[in-house]
Amino acid sequence: MKGSIPPLKLALLALSSLLVAGPVSAQTFGPEQKLSTSSSGARCVISADLDGDGAQDLVATEWDSGRIVWFRQTGPSTYAGAKVIDLGMTGALWLDAADLDGDGDVDLMATAWTKGHVVWYENFGGGIGFDAHILDGTASGASGVRPVDLDMDGDLDIVACSESTDRVSKYVNNGLGALGAGIVLNGSIDGAHSLGTGDVDMDGDADLVVGAWSSSTVYALPSNGAGGVGTPVTISGITGPACTQLFDMDGDGDLDILGCGRNSDEVFWIPNPGSGKFSSKLTVGIIDEPYWVEAGDIDDDGDLDVFVSASNADRVSMFEGLGAGSFSFEKSILTSADGARYVHVADLDADGDPDLATAQYFSNTISIVPNILQFEKPTLFEPGGLHCLETGTVVLTGEHLLGSSVTIDGVPVVVHTESDSSLAFDLGPDVPGGYHEVVLSSPLGTTEWPEGLVRYPALGAPEVVELGAAVEVVIENGEAGGYVLAFSGDLFASPAPFESYGWFHGLELNGVWTLAFGALAPGETSRIVNLTAPSTIGLVGVPLHLQAWTSQTSSGHAGFTPSVTVLIE
């Protein structure tokens, strides 16, 4: 039941609410998909390919019903109804998944807080079912559970917390497909509740971090490499640590602690200097009664974003990573997640980006929230143009364009209308002929178009052609109109030989080698014209000049394009 909020806490939450940036853009996450609204006391949800078909299924715990249930993914983002794995886990709390018996399929491990059980579920494979093995029936307040090779023998053991008995215990894998009874690693962690595993001191073996609920302390338990742990490293001042995990939050190559204080309404991270001794706690954000936090690079920008389920706030939210361990204000993803207890980050639909799964206690809901961000650099189709004599809007079309910056010949332009498939910006009048370089940049990459925008009218041709060969010439007129096109010889200096001397004057001097003319119909903005290069042997190595005179019907413009030089070989 949701309780009253103390005045000081209320003031902090009021301040934090002013900083909430509102729901994340619809371009980031799609609509919530509810897989179940009858998971009584939904508490935890994780993903794993339980039937070996290559798709990520979901597994959830239900505190009130004592069930562990499996939602099999039957197609892209499509799930079957709940299949019961166990219905006798009163106070079912946390789950994890790994191949414990080395048979190639994914097994499960779970804790039941009320019943005091630590159980591993042997997967028969192929979606047939599971066999439950009770490892511990005396772990009162059983909570955090993780797979880890604590004794460095090549197979995975299980480590679990027991909050009421203050124990952190291991269950050793014998390498033959079975795990033994609990062995206490540390029996004096007051209120041992949450658990994370990883090599925090960078000595090659897996260490533990434990959130101690009753003592408001986080402990790092360094592994001795032989299946035991050494003297705890104590990190105080964290009120009600509900979750402790290990991620490289600042991108410096070592594992930091990410967690949340349920009683202090704080999401925090604790930097690791590389020794596993840890620095002072840093606040990511304030949110009402956070139960679980995870990290993942949701936008593929190279740094970790933080996701939190907040039970009293009924929210699932994100703190976007800004690099080097700094984060944005809270951005709400779900704002009516009644009693949000858990958020899980994983690529659920196999599209290459991480999605979210949630467990919502009071609404008995298990749901997924797909990530719909594109994870590819911007791509242009046909860059649009602008008449060189007019001011107007240029529209670029392509894919993955949303959020891209645009530069024209190295100068940034202001994009005033954007979507994932188009960008629009204004350009002023320009001189005829040639092309602008267009560069699109996003956090996912850069696309360059050296001839992305045409300055109409313009002419394109190969730089080198063979003697007497066909030459493909592109006339870019931008609109309907007429054209006259010709080669001139070396009698005329570039640029603009015909513009300087006139067409017929050039003919009289025997300087024009080939000639073409025609008209562009309405709707026809460009044309490919085939000319024949001069065949006189004496012209090999001689630069010839190519130029067109064009007219534009709607604008009334008429004149020469800049010339293009073609070398005969």
Coordinates of C-alpha atoms in Angstrom, one line a residue:
M1 CA 0.0 0.0 0.0
K2 CA 1.3 3.4 -0.9
G3 CA 2.0 5.5 2.3
S4 CA 2.0 9.1 3.1
I5 CA 5.1 11.2 2.2
P6 CA 7.1 13.1 4.8
P7 CA 7.3 16.9 4.3
L8 CA 11.0 17.1 3.5
K9 CA 10.6 14.2 1.0
L10 CA 7.6 15.9 -0.5
A11 CA 9.6 19.1 -1.0
L12 CA 12.4 17.2 -2.7
L13 CA 9.9 15.4 -5.0
A14 CA 8.2 18.7 -5.8
L15 CA 11.5 20.2 -6.9
S16 CA 12.4 17.1 -8.9
S17 CA 9.0 17.2 -10.7
L18 CA 9.8 20.7 -12.0
L19 CA 12.8 19.2 -13.7
V20 CA 11.0 16.4 -15.4
A21 CA 11.3 17.0 -19.2
G22 CA 8.0 15.1 -19.9
P23 CA 7.5 12.0 -22.0
V24 CA 10.4 10.9 -24.2
S25 CA 9.8 11.7 -27.9
A26 CA 7.6 9.3 -29.7
Q27 CA 10.6 8.9 -32.0
T28 CA 12.3 7.1 -29.2
F29 CA 9.8 4.6 -27.8
G30 CA 6.6 3.1 -29.3
P31 CA 3.4 2.5 -27.4
E32 CA 3.4 0.2 -24.4
Q33 CA 2.4 -3.4 -25.2
K34 CA 0.8 -5.1 -22.2
L35 CA 1.5 -8.9 -22.2
S36 CA -0.5 -9.5 -19.0
T37 CA -2.7 -7.5 -16.6
S38 CA -3.4 -10.5 -14.4
S39 CA 0.2 -11.1 -13.0
S40 CA -0.8 -10.8 -9.4
G41 CA 1.8 -8.6 -7.7
A42 CA 4.1 -8.4 -10.7
R43 CA 7.6 -7.9 -9.3
C44 CA 10.4 -8.8 -11.7
V45 CA 10.8 -9.4 -15.5
I46 CA 13.8 -10.5 -17.5
S47 CA 14.4 -11.7 -21.0
A48 CA 16.0 -15.0 -22.2
D49 CA 15.7 -17.4 -25.1
L50 CA 14.2 -20.3 -23.2
D51 CA 13.1 -22.5 -26.1
G52 CA 16.2 -22.0 -28.3
D53 CA 14.3 -20.5 -31.2
G54 CA 16.5 -17.4 -31.4
A55 CA 13.8 -15.0 -30.0
Q56 CA 13.9 -13.4 -26.6
D57 CA 11.1 -14.6 -24.3
L58 CA 10.1 -13.0 -21.0
V59 CA 10.0 -14.5 -17.6
A60 CA 8.4 -12.8 -14.6
T61 CA 7.8 -13.2 -10.9
E62 CA 4.5 -12.6 -9.2
W63 CA 4.8 -11.8 -5.5
D64 CA 1.2 -12.1 -4.5
S65 CA 0.4 -15.3 -6.5
G66 CA 3.8 -16.9 -5.8
R67 CA 4.1 -17.8 -9.5
I68 CA 7.0 -17.7 -12.0
V69 CA 5.6 -17.4 -15.5
W70 CA 7.0 -17.5 -19.0
F71 CA 5.8 -15.5 -22.0
R72 CA 7.1 -17.2 -25.1
Q73 CA 7.8 -14.9 -28.1
T74 CA 6.0 -16.5 -31.0
G75 CA 6.8 -13.8 -33.6
P76 CA 8.3 -10.3 -33.8
S77 CA 7.0 -8.5 -30.7
T78 CA 4.2 -11.2 -30.3
Y79 CA 4.0 -13.2 -27.2
A80 CA 1.9 -16.2 -26.0
G81 CA 0.0 -16.1 -22.8
A82 CA 1.6 -16.8 -19.4
K83 CA 2.9 -20.4 -19.0
V84 CA 3.4 -21.3 -15.3
I85 CA 6.9 -22.5 -14.4
D86 CA 6.3 -22.6 -10.6
L87 CA 3.3 -21.7 -8.6
G88 CA 4.6 -22.3 -5.1
M89 CA 7.1 -19.4 -4.7
T90 CA 5.3 -17.3 -2.1
G91 CA 6.8 -13.8 -2.2
A92 CA 8.5 -14.5 -5.5
L93 CA 11.0 -11.7 -5.9
W94 CA 14.0 -11.8 -8.3
L95 CA 15.1 -13.8 -11.3
D96 CA 18.2 -14.3 -13.4
A97 CA 19.0 -16.7 -16.3
A98 CA 22.1 -18.6 -17.5
D99 CA 23.2 -22.0 -18.7
L100 CA 24.0 -23.6 -15.3
D101 CA 24.3 -27.2 -16.3
G102 CA 26.3 -26.7 -19.5
D103 CA 23.8 -28.4 -21.8
G104 CA 23.3 -25.4 -24.2
D105 CA 20.0 -24.1 -23.1
V106 CA 19.1 -21.3 -20.6
D107 CA 18.2 -22.2 -17.1
L108 CA 16.6 -19.9 -14.5
M109 CA 17.3 -19.1 -10.9
A110 CA 14.8 -17.3 -8.5
T111 CA 14.3 -16.2 -4.9
A112 CA 11.1 -16.2 -2.8
W113 CA 11.3 -13.6 -0.1
T114 CA 8.4 -14.8 2.0
K115 CA 9.0 -18.6 1.6
G116 CA 12.8 -18.2 2.0
H117 CA 13.7 -20.3 -1.0
V118 CA 16.5 -20.1 -3.5
V119 CA 15.7 -22.3 -6.5
W120 CA 17.3 -23.1 -9.8
Y121 CA 15.1 -24.3 -12.7
E122 CA 16.7 -26.8 -15.0
N123 CA 15.6 -26.2 -18.6
F124 CA 14.7 -29.4 -20.5
G125 CA 15.1 -27.5 -23.7
G126 CA 12.9 -26.8 -26.7
G127 CA 10.1 -25.2 -24.6
I128 CA 9.2 -28.5 -22.9
G129 CA 9.5 -27.2 -19.4
F130 CA 11.6 -27.0 -16.2
D131 CA 12.6 -29.0 -13.2
A132 CA 12.8 -27.1 -10.0
H133 CA 15.8 -27.7 -7.7
I134 CA 15.5 -26.1 -4.2
L135 CA 19.0 -25.0 -3.2
D136 CA 18.0 -23.3 0.0
G137 CA 14.8 -23.5 2.1
T138 CA 16.1 -21.4 5.0
A139 CA 17.0 -18.2 3.2
S140 CA 14.5 -16.0 5.0
G141 CA 14.0 -12.8 3.1
A142 CA 15.7 -14.3 0.0
S143 CA 16.2 -11.5 -2.5
G144 CA 19.1 -10.8 -4.9
V145 CA 20.3 -13.7 -7.0
R146 CA 23.0 -13.9 -9.7
P147 CA 25.0 -16.5 -11.7
V148 CA 28.7 -16.1 -11.4
D149 CA 31.9 -18.3 -11.7
L150 CA 33.1 -17.4 -8.2
D151 CA 35.7 -20.2 -8.0
M152 CA 37.1 -19.7 -11.5
D153 CA 36.6 -23.4 -12.5
G154 CA 34.8 -22.6 -15.8
D155 CA 31.2 -23.2 -14.7
L156 CA 28.6 -20.9 -13.2
D157 CA 27.7 -20.9 -9.5
I158 CA 24.8 -19.0 -7.9
V159 CA 25.2 -16.2 -5.4
A160 CA 22.1 -15.0 -3.4
C161 CA 21.2 -12.6 -0.6
S162 CA 19.1 -13.4 2.4
E163 CA 17.8 -10.1 3.9
S164 CA 16.4 -11.4 7.1
T165 CA 19.4 -13.6 7.9
D166 CA 22.0 -11.0 6.8
R167 CA 23.6 -13.6 4.6
V168 CA 25.3 -13.6 1.2
S169 CA 25.6 -17.3 0.2
K170 CA 27.0 -19.2 -2.7
Y171 CA 25.7 -22.4 -4.3
V172 CA 28.6 -24.2 -6.0
N173 CA 28.3 -25.9 -9.4
N174 CA 29.9 -29.3 -9.4
G175 CA 30.4 -29.2 -13.2
L176 CA 28.2 -32.2 -13.7
G177 CA 24.8 -30.5 -14.0
A178 CA 24.0 -29.9 -10.3
L179 CA 24.5 -27.2 -7.7
G180 CA 25.2 -27.8 -4.0
A181 CA 23.7 -26.4 -0.8
G182 CA 24.3 -22.9 0.4
I183 CA 27.7 -21.9 1.7
V184 CA 27.8 -18.6 3.6
L185 CA 30.3 -16.1 2.1
N186 CA 29.4 -13.3 4.6
G187 CA 26.9 -13.6 7.4
S188 CA 27.0 -10.0 8.7
I189 CA 25.6 -7.9 5.9
D190 CA 22.7 -6.2 7.8
G191 CA 19.7 -6.6 5.6
A192 CA 21.5 -8.0 2.5
H193 CA 19.1 -7.2 -0.2
S194 CA 20.4 -6.5 -3.7
L195 CA 23.3 -8.0 -5.6
G196 CA 25.6 -7.2 -8.5
T197 CA 28.6 -9.2 -9.9
G198 CA 31.6 -8.2 -11.9
D199 CA 35.4 -7.6 -11.7
V200 CA 35.5 -4.3 -9.9
D201 CA 39.2 -4.4 -9.0
M202 CA 40.3 -5.6 -12.4
D203 CA 42.3 -8.6 -11.1
G204 CA 40.5 -11.1 -13.4
D205 CA 38.0 -12.6 -11.0
A206 CA 34.4 -11.7 -10.3
D207 CA 33.6 -9.6 -7.2
L208 CA 30.3 -8.8 -5.6
V209 CA 28.5 -5.6 -4.6
V210 CA 25.6 -5.9 -2.1
G211 CA 23.0 -3.4 -1.1
A212 CA 22.3 -3.7 2.7
W213 CA 18.7 -2.5 3.3
S214 CA 18.7 -2.3 7.1
S215 CA 22.1 -0.6 7.5
S216 CA 21.8 1.8 4.5
T217 CA 25.1 0.7 3.2
V218 CA 26.6 -0.7 0.0
Y219 CA 29.3 -3.3 0.3
A220 CA 31.9 -4.4 -2.3
L221 CA 33.0 -7.9 -1.5
P222 CA 36.3 -8.6 -3.4
S223 CA 36.7 -12.2 -4.6
N224 CA 39.8 -14.1 -3.5
G225 CA 39.8 -16.1 -6.8
A226 CA 39.2 -19.4 -5.0
G227 CA 35.5 -19.1 -4.4
G228 CA 35.6 -16.9 -1.3
V229 CA 35.4 -13.1 -0.6
G230 CA 37.7 -10.8 1.4
T231 CA 37.1 -7.9 3.7
P232 CA 34.1 -5.8 2.5
V233 CA 34.7 -2.3 1.2
T234 CA 32.0 -0.1 2.9
I235 CA 30.1 2.7 1.1
S236 CA 27.8 4.4 3.6
G237 CA 25.0 7.0 3.3
I238 CA 22.6 5.3 0.9
T239 CA 19.2 5.0 2.5
G240 CA 17.4 1.8 1.7
P241 CA 19.5 0.5 -1.3
A242 CA 16.9 -1.3 -3.3
C243 CA 19.1 -2.1 -6.3
T244 CA 22.9 -2.3 -6.8
Q245 CA 24.3 -3.2 -10.2
L246 CA 27.7 -2.8 -12.0
F247 CA 28.1 -0.8 -15.2
D248 CA 30.8 1.4 -16.7
M249 CA 28.9 4.6 -16.1
D250 CA 31.6 7.0 -17.1
G251 CA 33.2 5.1 -20.0
D252 CA 36.7 4.8 -18.4
G253 CA 36.9 1.0 -18.7
D254 CA 36.1 -0.1 -15.2
L255 CA 32.9 -1.1 -13.5
D256 CA 31.0 1.5 -11.3
I257 CA 28.1 0.9 -9.0
L258 CA 24.6 2.0 -10.3
G259 CA 21.8 1.9 -7.8
C260 CA 18.8 3.5 -6.1
G261 CA 17.8 4.3 -2.6
R262 CA 14.2 3.5 -2.2
N263 CA 13.8 5.4 1.1
S264 CA 15.8 8.5 -0.1
D265 CA 14.1 8.6 -3.6
E266 CA 17.6 8.8 -5.2
V267 CA 19.1 7.2 -8.3
F268 CA 22.8 7.2 -7.8
W269 CA 26.1 6.0 -9.2
I270 CA 29.4 5.4 -7.4
P271 CA 32.6 5.9 -9.5
N272 CA 35.3 3.2 -9.4
P273 CA 38.8 4.6 -9.8
G274 CA 39.9 1.2 -11.1
S275 CA 41.0 -0.3 -7.7
G276 CA 37.5 -1.3 -6.6
K277 CA 37.7 1.0 -3.6
F278 CA 35.1 3.5 -5.0
S279 CA 34.7 7.2 -4.7
S280 CA 31.8 9.2 -3.3
K281 CA 28.3 8.7 -4.4
L282 CA 26.9 10.9 -7.2
T283 CA 23.2 11.6 -7.8
V284 CA 21.7 10.8 -11.2
G285 CA 18.2 12.1 -10.2
I286 CA 15.4 12.2 -7.6
I287 CA 12.2 10.2 -8.2
D288 CA 9.6 8.9 -5.7
E289 CA 10.4 5.4 -4.4
P290 CA 12.7 3.9 -7.0
Y291 CA 12.8 0.1 -6.9
W292 CA 15.1 -0.9 -9.8
V293 CA 17.6 0.7 -12.1
E294 CA 19.3 -0.6 -15.2
A295 CA 21.5 1.0 -17.8
G296 CA 21.7 0.7 -21.6
D297 CA 22.7 2.7 -24.6
I298 CA 19.2 3.4 -25.9
D299 CA 20.2 6.0 -28.5
D300 CA 23.5 4.4 -29.7
D301 CA 25.5 7.4 -28.9
G302 CA 28.3 5.6 -27.1
D303 CA 27.3 6.4 -23.5
L304 CA 24.9 4.6 -21.1
D305 CA 21.4 5.9 -20.3
V306 CA 19.8 5.1 -17.0
F307 CA 16.3 3.6 -16.6
V308 CA 14.4 3.5 -13.4
S309 CA 11.1 2.0 -12.2
A310 CA 9.5 4.2 -9.5
S311 CA 6.7 2.6 -7.5
N312 CA 5.2 5.6 -5.7
A313 CA 5.6 7.8 -8.7
D314 CA 4.0 5.2 -11.0
R315 CA 6.6 6.0 -13.5
V316 CA 9.2 4.3 -15.7
S317 CA 11.7 7.0 -16.5
M318 CA 15.0 7.6 -18.3
F319 CA 18.0 9.8 -17.4
E320 CA 19.8 10.2 -20.7
G321 CA 23.6 9.8 -20.6
L322 CA 25.5 12.9 -21.7
G323 CA 28.9 11.3 -21.5
A324 CA 31.6 11.1 -18.8
G325 CA 29.1 10.1 -16.1
S326 CA 26.7 13.0 -16.5
F327 CA 23.0 12.7 -17.1
S328 CA 20.0 14.7 -18.2
F329 CA 17.0 15.5 -16.1
E330 CA 14.3 12.8 -15.8
K331 CA 12.4 12.0 -19.0
S332 CA 9.2 10.0 -18.4
I333 CA 8.6 6.9 -20.6
L334 CA 5.5 5.6 -18.8
T335 CA 3.5 7.8 -16.5
S336 CA 0.7 5.4 -15.4
A337 CA 2.8 2.4 -14.5
D338 CA 0.9 1.6 -11.3
G339 CA 3.4 0.5 -8.7
A340 CA 6.3 0.2 -11.2
R341 CA 8.7 -2.3 -9.6
Y342 CA 11.1 -3.4 -12.3
V343 CA 12.5 -2.2 -15.6
H344 CA 14.6 -4.5 -17.8
V345 CA 16.8 -3.3 -20.8
A346 CA 17.4 -5.7 -23.7
D347 CA 16.9 -6.1 -27.4
L348 CA 13.6 -7.9 -27.3
D349 CA 12.7 -7.7 -31.0
A350 CA 16.1 -8.5 -32.6
D351 CA 16.3 -5.2 -34.4
G352 CA 19.7 -4.2 -33.0
D353 CA 18.6 -1.7 -30.4
P354 CA 17.6 -2.1 -26.7
D355 CA 13.9 -2.1 -25.7
L356 CA 12.3 -2.1 -22.2
A357 CA 10.2 -4.6 -20.3
T358 CA 8.4 -3.6 -17.1
A359 CA 6.7 -5.2 -14.1
Q360 CA 4.0 -3.1 -12.4
Y361 CA 2.9 -4.4 -9.0
F362 CA -0.4 -2.7 -8.3
S363 CA -1.8 -3.0 -11.9
N364 CA -0.5 -6.7 -12.1
T365 CA 1.0 -5.8 -15.4
I366 CA 3.9 -7.2 -17.4
S367 CA 4.6 -5.0 -20.5
I368 CA 7.2 -4.2 -23.1
V369 CA 8.0 -0.7 -24.5
P370 CA 9.7 -1.0 -27.9
N371 CA 12.6 1.3 -28.9
I372 CA 11.9 2.7 -32.4
L373 CA 15.0 4.9 -32.8
Q374 CA 16.9 4.3 -36.0
F375 CA 20.4 3.1 -35.5
E376 CA 21.9 4.0 -38.9
K377 CA 23.6 7.1 -40.2
P378 CA 21.5 9.5 -42.4
T379 CA 21.1 8.5 -46.0
L380 CA 20.0 10.8 -48.8
F381 CA 18.0 9.6 -51.8
E382 CA 17.9 12.4 -54.4
P383 CA 19.0 15.7 -53.0
G384 CA 16.6 18.4 -54.0
G385 CA 17.7 21.7 -55.6
L386 CA 16.8 25.4 -55.7
H387 CA 16.8 27.6 -58.7
C388 CA 20.0 29.6 -58.6
L389 CA 18.2 33.0 -59.1
E390 CA 15.5 32.5 -56.4
T391 CA 15.3 32.3 -52.7
G392 CA 13.3 29.3 -51.5
T393 CA 13.1 26.0 -49.6
V394 CA 15.2 23.0 -50.3
V395 CA 13.8 19.6 -49.3
L396 CA 16.2 16.6 -48.8
T397 CA 14.7 13.2 -48.7
G398 CA 16.2 10.0 -47.4
E399 CA 16.3 7.7 -44.3
H400 CA 17.3 8.2 -40.7
L401 CA 17.4 12.0 -41.2
L402 CA 15.7 13.0 -37.9
G403 CA 18.1 15.0 -35.7
S404 CA 20.7 15.5 -38.4
S405 CA 22.7 18.7 -38.8
V406 CA 23.2 20.0 -42.3
T407 CA 26.1 22.0 -43.8
I408 CA 26.2 23.4 -47.3
D409 CA 29.8 23.9 -48.5
G410 CA 30.9 23.7 -44.9
V411 CA 28.4 26.3 -43.6
P412 CA 25.7 25.2 -41.2
V413 CA 22.1 25.8 -42.3
V414 CA 19.0 26.0 -40.1
V415 CA 16.6 23.1 -40.6
H416 CA 13.1 24.3 -40.1
T417 CA 11.1 21.2 -40.8
E418 CA 12.3 17.6 -40.2
S419 CA 11.2 14.0 -40.0
D420 CA 13.0 10.7 -40.3
S421 CA 12.5 10.9 -44.1
S422 CA 12.9 14.6 -45.0
L423 CA 14.7 17.8 -44.0
A424 CA 13.7 21.3 -45.2
F425 CA 15.7 24.4 -45.1
D426 CA 16.0 27.8 -46.9
L427 CA 18.7 28.9 -49.3
G428 CA 19.1 32.2 -51.0
P429 CA 19.9 33.1 -54.6
D430 CA 23.1 31.8 -56.2
V431 CA 25.2 32.0 -59.3
P432 CA 24.4 29.4 -62.1
G433 CA 26.3 26.3 -62.7
G434 CA 28.1 23.7 -60.5
Y435 CA 27.1 22.0 -57.3
H436 CA 27.0 22.5 -53.6
E437 CA 28.5 20.0 -51.2
V438 CA 26.0 18.7 -48.7
V439 CA 27.0 17.0 -45.4
L440 CA 24.6 15.4 -43.0
S441 CA 25.8 14.5 -39.5
S442 CA 24.1 12.7 -36.6
P443 CA 25.5 10.9 -33.6
L444 CA 25.3 7.7 -35.7
G445 CA 27.5 8.9 -38.5
T446 CA 28.1 11.3 -41.4
T447 CA 27.0 11.3 -45.0
E448 CA 28.6 13.5 -47.6
W449 CA 27.3 14.4 -51.0
P450 CA 30.0 16.3 -52.9
E451 CA 27.5 17.3 -55.6
G452 CA 24.4 17.2 -53.4
L453 CA 22.7 20.4 -54.6
V454 CA 22.8 21.7 -58.1
R455 CA 23.2 25.4 -58.9
Y456 CA 20.8 25.5 -62.0
P457 CA 21.5 25.5 -64.8
A458 CA 24.6 23.2 -64.7
L459 CA 26.5 20.8 -66.8
G460 CA 28.2 17.5 -66.0
A461 CA 30.6 15.4 -68.0
P462 CA 33.5 13.0 -67.5
E463 CA 36.9 14.6 -67.1
V464 CA 38.6 12.2 -69.6
V465 CA 37.2 10.6 -72.7
E466 CA 38.7 8.5 -75.5
L467 CA 39.2 10.0 -79.0
G468 CA 36.0 9.7 -81.0
A469 CA 34.1 8.0 -78.2
A470 CA 30.6 8.7 -77.0
V471 CA 30.4 11.2 -74.2
E472 CA 27.5 11.2 -71.8
V473 CA 26.6 14.7 -70.8
V474 CA 24.1 15.7 -68.1
I475 CA 22.2 18.9 -68.4
E476 CA 20.7 20.0 -65.1
N477 CA 18.2 22.7 -65.9
G478 CA 15.9 22.5 -62.9
E479 CA 12.8 23.0 -65.0
A480 CA 11.4 22.8 -68.6
G481 CA 13.2 24.8 -71.2
G482 CA 15.5 24.7 -74.3
Y483 CA 19.2 23.9 -74.6
V484 CA 22.0 24.1 -77.1
L485 CA 25.2 22.1 -76.3
A486 CA 28.6 21.9 -78.0
F487 CA 32.3 21.0 -77.7
S488 CA 34.8 23.7 -78.6
G489 CA 38.4 23.2 -79.4
D490 CA 41.6 24.7 -77.9
L491 CA 41.2 27.8 -80.1
F492 CA 39.1 29.2 -77.4
A493 CA 40.3 29.8 -73.9
S494 CA 38.3 28.5 -70.9
P495 CA 36.1 29.6 -69.3
A496 CA 32.9 30.3 -71.3
P497 CA 34.3 30.1 -74.9
F498 CA 30.9 30.4 -76.6
E499 CA 29.7 33.1 -74.2
S500 CA 32.8 35.1 -75.1
Y501 CA 32.8 34.5 -78.8
G502 CA 29.4 33.4 -79.9
W503 CA 28.2 30.2 -81.4
F504 CA 28.5 31.0 -85.1
H505 CA 31.8 32.8 -84.7
G506 CA 33.1 29.6 -83.1
L507 CA 31.8 27.6 -86.1
E508 CA 33.6 29.9 -88.6
L509 CA 36.9 29.3 -86.7
N510 CA 36.3 25.6 -86.9
G511 CA 36.3 25.5 -83.1
V512 CA 33.0 23.6 -82.6
W513 CA 33.3 19.8 -82.9
T514 CA 29.9 18.5 -82.1
L515 CA 26.6 20.2 -81.5
A516 CA 23.2 19.1 -80.0
F517 CA 20.0 20.9 -79.2
G518 CA 16.6 20.2 -77.9
A519 CA 13.8 21.1 -75.4
L520 CA 12.9 19.8 -71.9
A521 CA 9.2 19.1 -71.5
P522 CA 7.2 20.3 -68.5
G523 CA 8.2 18.2 -65.5
E524 CA 11.6 17.3 -67.0
T525 CA 14.3 19.0 -65.0
S526 CA 17.4 17.3 -66.5
R527 CA 18.5 15.3 -69.5
I528 CA 21.3 13.0 -70.5
V529 CA 22.7 13.9 -74.0
N530 CA 25.1 11.7 -75.9
L531 CA 27.8 13.6 -77.9
T532 CA 30.7 12.2 -79.8
A533 CA 34.2 13.3 -78.9
P534 CA 36.4 14.7 -81.7
S535 CA 38.3 12.0 -83.6
T536 CA 41.2 14.0 -85.0
I537 CA 44.4 12.3 -83.7
G538 CA 46.1 15.6 -83.2
L539 CA 43.6 16.5 -80.4
V540 CA 44.9 13.7 -78.1
G541 CA 46.0 15.4 -74.9
V542 CA 44.2 18.6 -75.8
P543 CA 41.7 19.9 -73.3
L544 CA 38.3 20.6 -75.0
H545 CA 35.6 22.8 -73.6
L546 CA 32.0 21.8 -73.2
Q547 CA 29.2 24.4 -72.6
A548 CA 25.5 24.8 -73.0
W549 CA 23.1 27.6 -73.5
T550 CA 19.8 27.0 -71.7
S551 CA 16.5 28.7 -71.1
Q552 CA 14.1 28.1 -68.2
T553 CA 10.4 28.4 -69.0
S554 CA 8.9 29.6 -65.7
S555 CA 11.7 31.8 -64.5
G556 CA 12.4 33.3 -67.9
H557 CA 16.2 32.9 -67.3
A558 CA 18.3 32.3 -70.4
G559 CA 22.1 32.1 -70.6
F560 CA 25.2 30.0 -70.7
T561 CA 26.2 27.4 -68.1
P562 CA 29.8 27.5 -66.9
S563 CA 32.0 25.5 -69.2
V564 CA 33.3 22.0 -68.3
T565 CA 36.8 20.8 -69.5
V566 CA 37.2 17.4 -71.0
L567 CA 40.6 15.9 -71.8
I568 CA 40.9 13.7 -75.0
E569 CA 43.1 10.6 -74.6

